[in-house]
Amino acid sequence: MGTFEIVRQFDETLFFLINSIPHPQILDQVFLFFSFYPLIIWMVVGLVLTVVEERRDKFFIIRLVLALLLSGTVASGIIKPIIKRPRPDITFGEKVVLVEEKPAAIPANNDFAFPSGHAAVAFAGAYVVTREETAGFGKKLSRKKKRLIKLLLLSFAFMTAFSRIYLGKHFPLDVVFGGLLGWFMGFAAWKMVDFVWPRKVF
């Protein structure tokens, strides 16, 4: 058995371990919330921070929007059509506990699983907001507050990624790669804005 086959079997086994946990209605609603609203929530957070703390970094909202656009576009618009990995419910049918959700805002490539665009967007937003609030402009924050902010933001991103497995839409490796991709896209967006509008802050 080759390495790829071992990884695939492990991925599928882990998927069923997570996807087969009890699905009470209240838990379904919690994960549907984290699954459907990551883009909207990050934009609301960004707008609030821009209004409240505009004096700190006028380019913050540009970084955030760019990170969200890059992560979603690269994940769903470029990589998914190339990899073409079917979603779990398409691969395993009724074996998957599938929770019905609202139609995707951008239905293109909706049958493909790798990587998770939701996870990519969630972690891209987490990177930019975390960096804005805990580094550079957040130097006045105590270490305890910085850790708390990071924990809250990363917990939201994690819940979004986990929800995709729980709802039966993605395998674990889909969300892991999506999260890593989103984190990198957040970093890339930050650097791109610094390159276009160089400034001496740090």
Short mmCIF file of C-alpha atoms in Angstrom, two decimals:
data_model
loop_
_atom_site.label_atom_id
_atom_site.label_comp_id
_atom_site.label_asym_id
_atom_site.label_seq_id
_atom_site.Cartn_x
_atom_site.Cartn_y
_atom_site.Cartn_z
CA MET A 1 0.00 0.00 0.00
CA GLY A 2 1.47 3.32 -1.09
CA THR A 3 1.86 6.41 1.07
CA PHE A 4 -0.90 8.25 -0.77
CA GLU A 5 -3.35 5.42 -0.16
CA ILE A 6 -2.44 5.31 3.55
CA VAL A 7 -3.02 9.05 3.88
CA ARG A 8 -6.32 8.82 2.01
CA GLN A 9 -7.59 5.98 4.20
CA PHE A 10 -6.56 7.81 7.36
CA ASP A 11 -8.30 10.95 6.13
CA GLU A 12 -11.51 9.08 5.38
CA THR A 13 -11.43 7.18 8.68
CA LEU A 14 -10.96 10.40 10.64
CA PHE A 15 -13.80 11.99 8.66
CA PHE A 16 -16.24 9.27 9.69
CA LEU A 17 -15.12 9.43 13.33
CA ILE A 18 -15.97 13.14 13.40
CA ASN A 19 -18.98 13.08 11.11
CA SER A 20 -20.62 10.23 13.03
CA ILE A 21 -20.75 12.06 16.38
CA PRO A 22 -24.32 12.81 17.58
CA HIS A 23 -26.09 15.51 15.57
CA PRO A 24 -28.72 17.08 17.83
CA GLN A 25 -30.59 19.96 16.23
CA ILE A 26 -29.01 22.60 18.47
CA LEU A 27 -25.52 21.42 17.50
CA ASP A 28 -26.52 21.41 13.85
CA GLN A 29 -27.56 25.05 14.15
CA VAL A 30 -24.31 26.02 15.89
CA PHE A 31 -22.16 24.54 13.16
CA LEU A 32 -24.41 25.84 10.40
CA PHE A 33 -23.82 29.31 11.83
CA PHE A 34 -20.05 28.92 11.85
CA SER A 35 -20.14 27.39 8.38
CA PHE A 36 -22.33 29.95 6.63
CA TYR A 37 -21.22 33.26 8.11
CA PRO A 38 -17.37 33.36 8.27
CA LEU A 39 -17.00 35.87 5.45
CA ILE A 40 -19.76 38.11 6.81
CA ILE A 41 -18.44 37.97 10.37
CA TRP A 42 -14.89 38.85 9.38
CA MET A 43 -16.16 41.79 7.35
CA VAL A 44 -18.25 43.04 10.29
CA VAL A 45 -15.26 42.67 12.61
CA GLY A 46 -13.11 44.51 10.10
CA LEU A 47 -15.55 47.38 9.72
CA VAL A 48 -15.93 47.75 13.50
CA LEU A 49 -12.17 47.81 14.03
CA THR A 50 -11.75 50.25 11.16
CA VAL A 51 -14.27 52.67 12.67
CA VAL A 52 -13.08 52.30 16.26
CA GLU A 53 -9.34 52.15 15.62
CA GLU A 54 -8.89 53.87 12.25
CA ARG A 55 -6.08 56.01 13.60
CA ARG A 56 -3.93 52.93 14.15
CA ASP A 57 -3.84 51.45 10.68
CA LYS A 58 -5.73 53.04 7.81
CA PHE A 59 -4.87 50.07 5.59
CA PHE A 60 -6.27 47.39 7.90
CA ILE A 61 -9.58 46.96 6.06
CA ILE A 62 -7.70 46.71 2.75
CA ARG A 63 -5.53 43.93 4.18
CA LEU A 64 -8.59 42.07 5.45
CA VAL A 65 -10.63 42.34 2.25
CA LEU A 66 -7.62 41.35 0.14
CA ALA A 67 -6.89 38.34 2.38
CA LEU A 68 -10.50 37.13 2.18
CA LEU A 69 -10.64 37.57 -1.59
CA LEU A 70 -7.30 35.88 -2.19
CA SER A 71 -8.05 32.90 0.01
CA GLY A 72 -11.50 32.29 -1.44
CA THR A 73 -10.35 32.76 -5.03
CA VAL A 74 -7.26 30.56 -4.78
CA ALA A 75 -9.05 27.79 -2.88
CA SER A 76 -12.33 27.62 -4.79
CA GLY A 77 -11.48 29.24 -8.09
CA ILE A 78 -8.06 27.75 -8.80
CA ILE A 79 -7.15 24.70 -6.72
CA LYS A 80 -10.54 22.96 -6.52
CA PRO A 81 -11.00 22.75 -10.32
CA ILE A 82 -7.49 21.34 -10.63
CA ILE A 83 -7.67 18.71 -7.86
CA LYS A 84 -11.36 17.86 -8.41
CA ARG A 85 -11.72 15.82 -5.22
CA PRO A 86 -15.40 14.86 -4.78
CA ARG A 87 -17.13 15.85 -1.55
CA PRO A 88 -17.70 13.10 1.05
CA ASP A 89 -21.43 12.77 0.32
CA ILE A 90 -20.72 12.29 -3.37
CA THR A 91 -18.05 9.67 -2.63
CA PHE A 92 -19.85 7.72 0.11
CA GLY A 93 -23.50 8.63 -0.38
CA GLU A 94 -25.83 7.79 2.51
CA LYS A 95 -22.96 6.71 4.77
CA VAL A 96 -22.33 10.42 5.39
CA VAL A 97 -24.35 12.32 7.98
CA LEU A 98 -25.22 15.30 5.80
CA VAL A 99 -26.76 18.42 7.31
CA GLU A 100 -28.60 20.54 4.79
CA GLU A 101 -27.29 24.09 4.55
CA LYS A 102 -28.07 27.23 2.59
CA PRO A 103 -26.85 27.30 -1.03
CA ALA A 104 -23.30 28.55 -1.47
CA ALA A 105 -22.96 32.24 -2.27
CA ILE A 106 -20.66 31.23 -5.14
CA PRO A 107 -21.89 27.79 -6.34
CA ALA A 108 -19.04 27.26 -8.84
CA ASN A 109 -17.05 24.08 -8.14
CA ASN A 110 -19.52 23.26 -5.35
CA ASP A 111 -19.05 19.51 -5.85
CA PHE A 112 -15.32 19.67 -5.15
CA ALA A 113 -13.87 19.28 -1.68
CA PHE A 114 -10.14 20.06 -1.71
CA PRO A 115 -9.33 22.49 -0.26
CA SER A 116 -12.05 23.94 1.96
CA GLY A 117 -12.81 27.50 0.90
CA HIS A 118 -14.60 28.12 4.20
CA ALA A 119 -11.51 27.13 6.18
CA ALA A 120 -9.30 29.24 3.92
CA VAL A 121 -11.45 32.35 4.40
CA ALA A 122 -11.75 31.77 8.15
CA PHE A 123 -8.01 31.46 8.74
CA ALA A 124 -7.14 34.30 6.37
CA GLY A 125 -9.40 36.56 8.42
CA ALA A 126 -7.98 35.20 11.65
CA TYR A 127 -4.43 35.95 10.53
CA VAL A 128 -5.06 39.57 9.57
CA VAL A 129 -7.21 40.46 12.60
CA THR A 130 -4.91 38.61 15.00
CA ARG A 131 -1.83 40.35 13.65
CA GLU A 132 -3.55 43.74 13.73
CA GLU A 133 -4.70 43.35 17.32
CA THR A 134 -1.71 41.60 18.88
CA ALA A 135 1.36 42.80 16.97
CA GLY A 136 2.66 46.15 15.90
CA PHE A 137 -0.36 48.33 16.63
CA GLY A 138 -1.27 46.21 19.64
CA LYS A 139 1.98 46.70 21.51
CA LYS A 140 0.17 48.30 24.45
CA LEU A 141 -1.84 45.14 25.10
CA SER A 142 -0.68 42.85 27.88
CA ARG A 143 0.51 39.37 27.00
CA LYS A 144 -2.56 37.92 28.67
CA LYS A 145 -4.92 40.01 26.51
CA LYS A 146 -2.96 39.16 23.38
CA ARG A 147 -3.22 35.44 24.14
CA LEU A 148 -6.94 35.79 24.81
CA ILE A 149 -7.54 37.62 21.53
CA LYS A 150 -5.55 35.03 19.59
CA LEU A 151 -7.45 32.20 21.29
CA LEU A 152 -10.85 33.72 20.50
CA LEU A 153 -10.02 34.45 16.86
CA LEU A 154 -8.39 31.09 16.22
CA SER A 155 -11.25 29.31 17.99
CA PHE A 156 -13.70 30.91 15.58
CA ALA A 157 -11.59 29.85 12.61
CA PHE A 158 -11.27 26.33 14.02
CA MET A 159 -15.02 26.07 14.57
CA THR A 160 -15.60 27.08 10.95
CA ALA A 161 -13.16 24.44 9.73
CA PHE A 162 -14.54 21.74 12.05
CA SER A 163 -18.10 22.55 10.98
CA ARG A 164 -17.31 21.52 7.42
CA ILE A 165 -16.49 17.98 8.57
CA TYR A 166 -19.42 17.81 10.99
CA LEU A 167 -21.84 18.92 8.26
CA GLY A 168 -20.49 16.25 5.90
CA LYS A 169 -19.04 18.66 3.35
CA HIS A 170 -15.28 18.12 3.68
CA PHE A 171 -12.66 15.60 4.69
CA PRO A 172 -10.19 16.58 7.45
CA LEU A 173 -7.31 17.15 5.00
CA ASP A 174 -9.53 19.52 3.03
CA VAL A 175 -9.95 21.81 6.01
CA VAL A 176 -6.35 21.45 7.21
CA PHE A 177 -4.98 22.48 3.83
CA GLY A 178 -7.64 25.16 3.51
CA GLY A 179 -6.64 26.59 6.89
CA LEU A 180 -2.95 26.62 6.02
CA LEU A 181 -3.72 28.21 2.67
CA GLY A 182 -5.84 30.89 4.31
CA TRP A 183 -3.15 31.66 6.89
CA PHE A 184 -0.61 32.07 4.10
CA MET A 185 -3.00 34.23 2.07
CA GLY A 186 -3.47 36.45 5.12
CA PHE A 187 0.30 36.84 5.39
CA ALA A 188 0.60 37.47 1.65
CA ALA A 189 -2.14 40.11 1.72
CA TRP A 190 -0.44 41.90 4.61
CA LYS A 191 2.88 41.97 2.78
CA MET A 192 1.30 43.06 -0.49
CA VAL A 193 -0.30 46.09 1.16
CA ASP A 194 3.01 46.96 2.86
CA PHE A 195 4.75 46.71 -0.51
CA VAL A 196 2.25 49.02 -2.24
CA TRP A 197 2.01 51.46 0.67
CA PRO A 198 5.35 51.23 2.52
CA ARG A 199 5.31 52.77 5.97
CA LYS A 200 7.53 52.97 9.02
CA VAL A 201 5.54 51.68 11.92
CA PHE A 202 7.23 48.67 13.45
#
